[in-house]
Amino acid sequence: MWRSFWRSIDRFSLQHFKYVINELRAIKVVDLRNRELVIDLLQSIVEIVTYGDRQDPMIFECFMEYQVLAEFVRLLKISKNSRIEAPLLQYLSIMIQNMDSEHAIYYCFSNDYVNNIIAHKYEFDGGDLAPYYVSFLRAVSSKINKDTLCLLVKVQEDAVVSFPLYSEALKFAHYEEKMIQTAVRALTLNIYNVSDDIVFKFITTPPVSKYFSDVVCRLRKQCLHLDTFLQAKEEMCTHGRRNELILETDKIVDDLYYLKDILSVSENRLGRFITQNLFSLLVFPILLPLLQLRQQIDGSNISEVTSLYIISRLIQVIGGKRVINAVAGVILYPYMTSSVGGATEGDTVDVNGNSFLNHLNDVEKLVCSGPEMEGSENTSNYMFGHLAEHVSSDSQFVGGARNDICIERGGIFKYVFADNSPSLLLASLFLLLILAESKDLDYFLFPMIGRIQDMTTQARELSASQRVDESIFVKFMPQILNALLKILASQPPLSVLIQWHTGWFFRKLLISQGNSLSDLNFQLFNTSYEQSRERLRKELDGCWFDRIPDTFQSEWSNCRTALEESSQFKDPFFALELAVCREKTDGDAATLSALQRMVEAVKVFILHLQLKAFIFKGDLPEKPTLNTTTGPTADSGRSHTSDISSASFGSDVSLGSGIPCSIAFSNAGIRDVYLVPAARGITGKLLLTEKHPFRSQRGVVIAIAPLAGLSPKIDKDHPSWLHLQIREFDPRFDTSKARGNRLKMSNHVADGRWTLGFPNAKACETARLLILEETGKQRSFVERMLAPLLQDDFLGNLSDNQDE
């Protein structure tokens, strides 16, 4: 034990460290024959230096005295096809990452040791060296600060002329491996957060500054790829296709968060540079054609729903005063009034788009006047500096009198009032909502759109100089609510996905109306409500009626959570999902299994119940008001019912009035059995039992089926044969959460079938009627449970209060 202890001490001793260094110095060439020896020496050096940095200052003094880093550089130069680069970079990364002493870090970065290792000519093609190299670069970047950064740059006449750490890292910015991309982005952010003026000048000056436009251009390509995938004519709304869509959007969101991180760096020059690239290369080329403020001329057409998704996601992720007000300024341009836009009623926009550019200049001055722009130079027009190239002489702007008809047909309201396109309606409305709810929306633009949460007090709070006649939300609120209600009342009914999202918008906007509806809209909601209730009632005759109460219990809270979701956290992915599902496919009854139809009917009715409660009471009920005190249980009245309701395979049960019959099993031949149907409360079972060998009035259960869905039918050619449809007892759900609080159901195969043979036609008919009788008792119990929800006055006499 003591010998082992002393060996451990010797391993980290100064004497042993000098021995290892001398062994390394003796290496004259690195090839495959001595590669393993060199790797062992590198490992020993890194371990000892890491130990010495924390425990023994003399070790690091020796490290500096012997210029060990110079030996690392030498090894790279004398290596001959030995593949020593990867382990050397790996051990260097470990050593740098584990250094705590500022003195040690300062030494390592000095004398160009690190720069020489970075600038070495590596052969990355076809090997696994790139991850080790980028990991080393990231390790170096994690240790830099404002004092050590100067050691890694070369300066001439107060200007940076070389920055190998940054320049070499950018070569891997768009590498295929996600891990490498992430490492490069972390490295750049580390640099941006510690850079000084001369480094920022180097970063934002061509050709180095091309990196920022490359990032935005790559983001735009991903947006085009997303749109191409969205428009592909493939099988619609499959689970795999939806997952691929999620992966595509995740790439875009990752890029947006990276841009947000860059904009978070407290350096105005960098912020202006990024924002200018973002707007000139992405936002304006998408937004202007979308709003018919410019024709698409570059051939890179992006569909409306994808454009709305991208702009909404950009606002949610990046946000900020600059972005919010610039986007809002462009969107609201067609709706400017004389008090805001400086135009008189009926003014038109000249064909060269000068009024539009003048308007953007006004917005620009407003955006650049905030505190986040203080100290910046030449702020005027930086955001819209390249906009003129997007506005051509043949651009088609919204012109003519700014009346309600023009507004409804132009700009973003073209999509809000789009016929037969719920995805466009909801996507455009979502963009307006997140703008209206933004705290960064300037007072200059706020009167035109109005904040949803305080729209009812908006007019009182505005000063006379700021006041306009009405915000666009206030002016068109009845029409918007009507458009949403038409989606809910659509026939045939649209998918539950569309209806739940529509309900979210309806509740959100209803708040601003003080929970009041016009007579027309109230009538339309009642129509939608009656349709959803009738759809649910039909399911009481279906084969899954016994699962309706449980579905109410499980989906009620899901619906409430979906309705109360914050717009800031609501993912606009729903718009893409609706588009890829082609909006009516999910709701087509022919494509749904019986279980799916039941679940969708319950979810749609739950939505209408909660919206009705919100209209009348102003809040959402916490749980459904099911009738759990249904009185005497709806059983057969026979004493053996209770043991039958709890029976399982192999149970010993009373045969009672069981009907003898026979059934053929594929693996057991023909078996003589007794058919015993029984209902108790919400539970209903059909048992097939074999007579007990020793007890004449008892039987052993060999098969069980749920009563619901049996649908007994007598064979036309063989009147003593009874056909039964057999479904599962419990539905199978994929409990993994999907976006938008959706639960994906498994695809159910065709239900099984039993055919029972009876002694004669009379016995067969008796069995059929007995099954129907017990099923009817089970259904009656379920109907009594649901009665409070299906009644007109399930909220009391609130309808009378509404009339008053």
Coordinates of N, CA, C and O in Angstrom, one line a residue, residues 425-426 429 433 481 484-485 487-488 495-511 525 528 559-560 562-565 570 574 603-604 606-608 610-612 614-615 620:
L425 N -55.6 32.4 -41.8 CA -56.3 33.2 -40.9 C -55.6 33.2 -39.5 O -55.3 34.3 -39.0
L426 N -55.4 32.0 -39.0 CA -54.8 31.9 -37.7 C -53.4 32.4 -37.6 O -52.9 33.0 -36.7
L429 N -53.3 36.3 -37.9 CA -53.9 36.8 -36.6 C -52.9 36.7 -35.5 O -52.8 37.5 -34.6
L433 N -51.3 39.5 -33.0 CA -51.5 39.4 -31.6 C -50.2 39.6 -30.9 O -50.1 40.3 -29.9
L481 N -63.9 38.1 -35.0 CA -64.6 37.1 -34.2 C -65.5 36.2 -35.1 O -65.6 35.0 -34.9
L484 N -63.5 33.7 -37.0 CA -63.2 32.5 -36.1 C -64.3 31.6 -35.8 O -64.2 30.4 -35.9
L485 N -65.5 32.2 -35.6 CA -66.7 31.4 -35.3 C -67.1 30.6 -36.5 O -67.7 29.5 -36.4
I487 N -65.1 29.2 -38.6 CA -64.3 28.0 -38.5 C -64.8 27.0 -37.6 O -64.9 25.8 -37.9
L488 N -65.3 27.4 -36.4 CA -65.8 26.5 -35.4 C -67.1 25.9 -35.9 O -67.4 24.7 -35.6
S495 N -60.8 19.7 -38.3 CA -60.1 18.9 -37.3 C -60.1 19.5 -35.9 O -60.2 20.8 -35.8
V496 N -60.0 18.7 -34.9 CA -59.9 19.2 -33.5 C -58.7 20.1 -33.3 O -58.8 21.0 -32.5
L497 N -57.6 19.8 -34.1 CA -56.5 20.7 -34.0 C -56.8 22.1 -34.4 O -56.4 23.1 -33.7
I498 N -57.5 22.3 -35.5 CA -57.9 23.6 -36.0 C -58.8 24.2 -35.0 O -58.7 25.4 -34.6
Q499 N -59.8 23.5 -34.5 CA -60.8 24.1 -33.6 C -60.2 24.5 -32.3 O -60.6 25.5 -31.7
W500 N -59.3 23.7 -31.7 CA -58.7 24.1 -30.4 C -57.8 25.4 -30.6 O -57.9 26.3 -29.8
H501 N -57.1 25.5 -31.7 CA -56.3 26.7 -31.9 C -57.2 27.9 -32.2 O -57.0 29.0 -31.7
T502 N -58.3 27.6 -32.9 CA -59.3 28.7 -33.1 C -59.9 29.2 -31.8 O -60.1 30.4 -31.6
G503 N -60.2 28.2 -31.0 CA -60.8 28.6 -29.7 C -59.8 29.4 -28.8 O -60.2 30.3 -28.1
W504 N -58.5 29.2 -29.0 CA -57.5 30.0 -28.2 C -57.6 31.4 -28.7 O -57.6 32.3 -27.9
F505 N -57.6 31.6 -30.0 CA -57.7 33.0 -30.6 C -59.1 33.6 -30.1 O -59.1 34.8 -29.8
F506 N -60.1 32.9 -30.2 CA -61.5 33.4 -29.9 C -61.5 33.9 -28.4 O -61.9 35.0 -28.1
R507 N -61.0 33.1 -27.5 CA -60.9 33.5 -26.1 C -60.0 34.7 -25.9 O -60.4 35.7 -25.2
K508 N -58.9 34.7 -26.6 CA -57.9 35.8 -26.4 C -58.6 37.1 -26.9 O -58.4 38.2 -26.2
L509 N -59.3 37.2 -28.0 CA -59.9 38.4 -28.5 C -61.1 38.7 -27.7 O -61.5 39.9 -27.6
L510 N -61.8 37.7 -27.2 CA -63.0 38.0 -26.5 C -62.8 38.8 -25.2 O -63.6 39.5 -24.7
I511 N -61.6 38.6 -24.6 CA -61.2 39.3 -23.4 C -61.2 40.8 -23.7 O -61.7 41.6 -22.8
F525 N -72.1 31.3 -32.6 CA -71.5 30.4 -31.6 C -72.5 29.4 -31.1 O -72.1 28.2 -31.0
S528 N -72.5 26.6 -33.6 CA -71.4 25.8 -33.5 C -71.5 24.9 -32.3 O -71.1 23.7 -32.3
C559 N -57.6 20.8 -22.5 CA -58.2 21.9 -23.3 C -58.0 23.3 -22.5 O -57.7 24.3 -23.2
R560 N -58.2 23.2 -21.2 CA -58.1 24.5 -20.5 C -56.6 25.0 -20.6 O -56.4 26.2 -20.7
A562 N -54.6 24.5 -23.0 CA -54.3 25.0 -24.4 C -55.0 26.4 -24.5 O -54.4 27.3 -25.2
L563 N -56.2 26.6 -23.9 CA -56.8 27.9 -24.1 C -56.1 29.0 -23.3 O -56.1 30.2 -23.7
E564 N -55.5 28.7 -22.2 CA -54.8 29.7 -21.4 C -53.4 29.9 -21.7 O -52.7 30.7 -21.1
E565 N -52.9 29.2 -22.7 CA -51.5 29.4 -23.1 C -51.1 30.8 -23.5 O -51.9 31.5 -24.2
K570 N -46.6 30.4 -27.1 CA -47.4 29.6 -28.1 C -46.5 29.5 -29.3 O -46.1 30.5 -29.9
F574 N -48.1 25.6 -35.2 CA -49.4 25.2 -35.4 C -49.9 25.5 -36.8 O -50.6 24.8 -37.5
K603 N -63.4 16.2 -27.5 CA -62.5 17.3 -27.4 C -63.2 18.6 -28.0 O -63.0 19.7 -27.4
V604 N -63.9 18.4 -29.1 CA -64.5 19.6 -29.7 C -65.7 20.1 -28.7 O -65.9 21.3 -28.6
I606 N -65.8 19.7 -25.5 CA -65.2 20.3 -24.3 C -64.8 21.7 -24.6 O -65.0 22.6 -23.8
L607 N -64.2 21.9 -25.8 CA -63.9 23.3 -26.2 C -65.1 24.2 -26.2 O -65.0 25.3 -25.6
H608 N -66.2 23.8 -26.7 CA -67.4 24.6 -26.7 C -68.0 24.8 -25.3 O -68.5 25.9 -25.0
Q610 N -66.2 25.0 -22.6 CA -65.4 25.9 -21.9 C -65.5 27.4 -22.4 O -65.5 28.3 -21.7
L611 N -65.6 27.5 -23.8 CA -65.9 28.8 -24.3 C -67.2 29.4 -23.9 O -67.3 30.6 -23.7
K612 N -68.2 28.5 -23.8 CA -69.5 29.0 -23.4 C -69.4 29.5 -21.9 O -70.0 30.6 -21.6
F614 N -66.8 30.7 -20.5 CA -66.0 31.9 -20.5 C -66.9 33.1 -21.0 O -66.8 34.2 -20.5
I615 N -67.7 32.9 -22.0 CA -68.6 33.9 -22.5 C -69.5 34.4 -21.4 O -69.7 35.6 -21.2
L620 N -62.8 29.8 -17.0 CA -62.8 28.4 -17.5 C -63.0 27.5 -16.4 O -62.3 27.5 -15.4

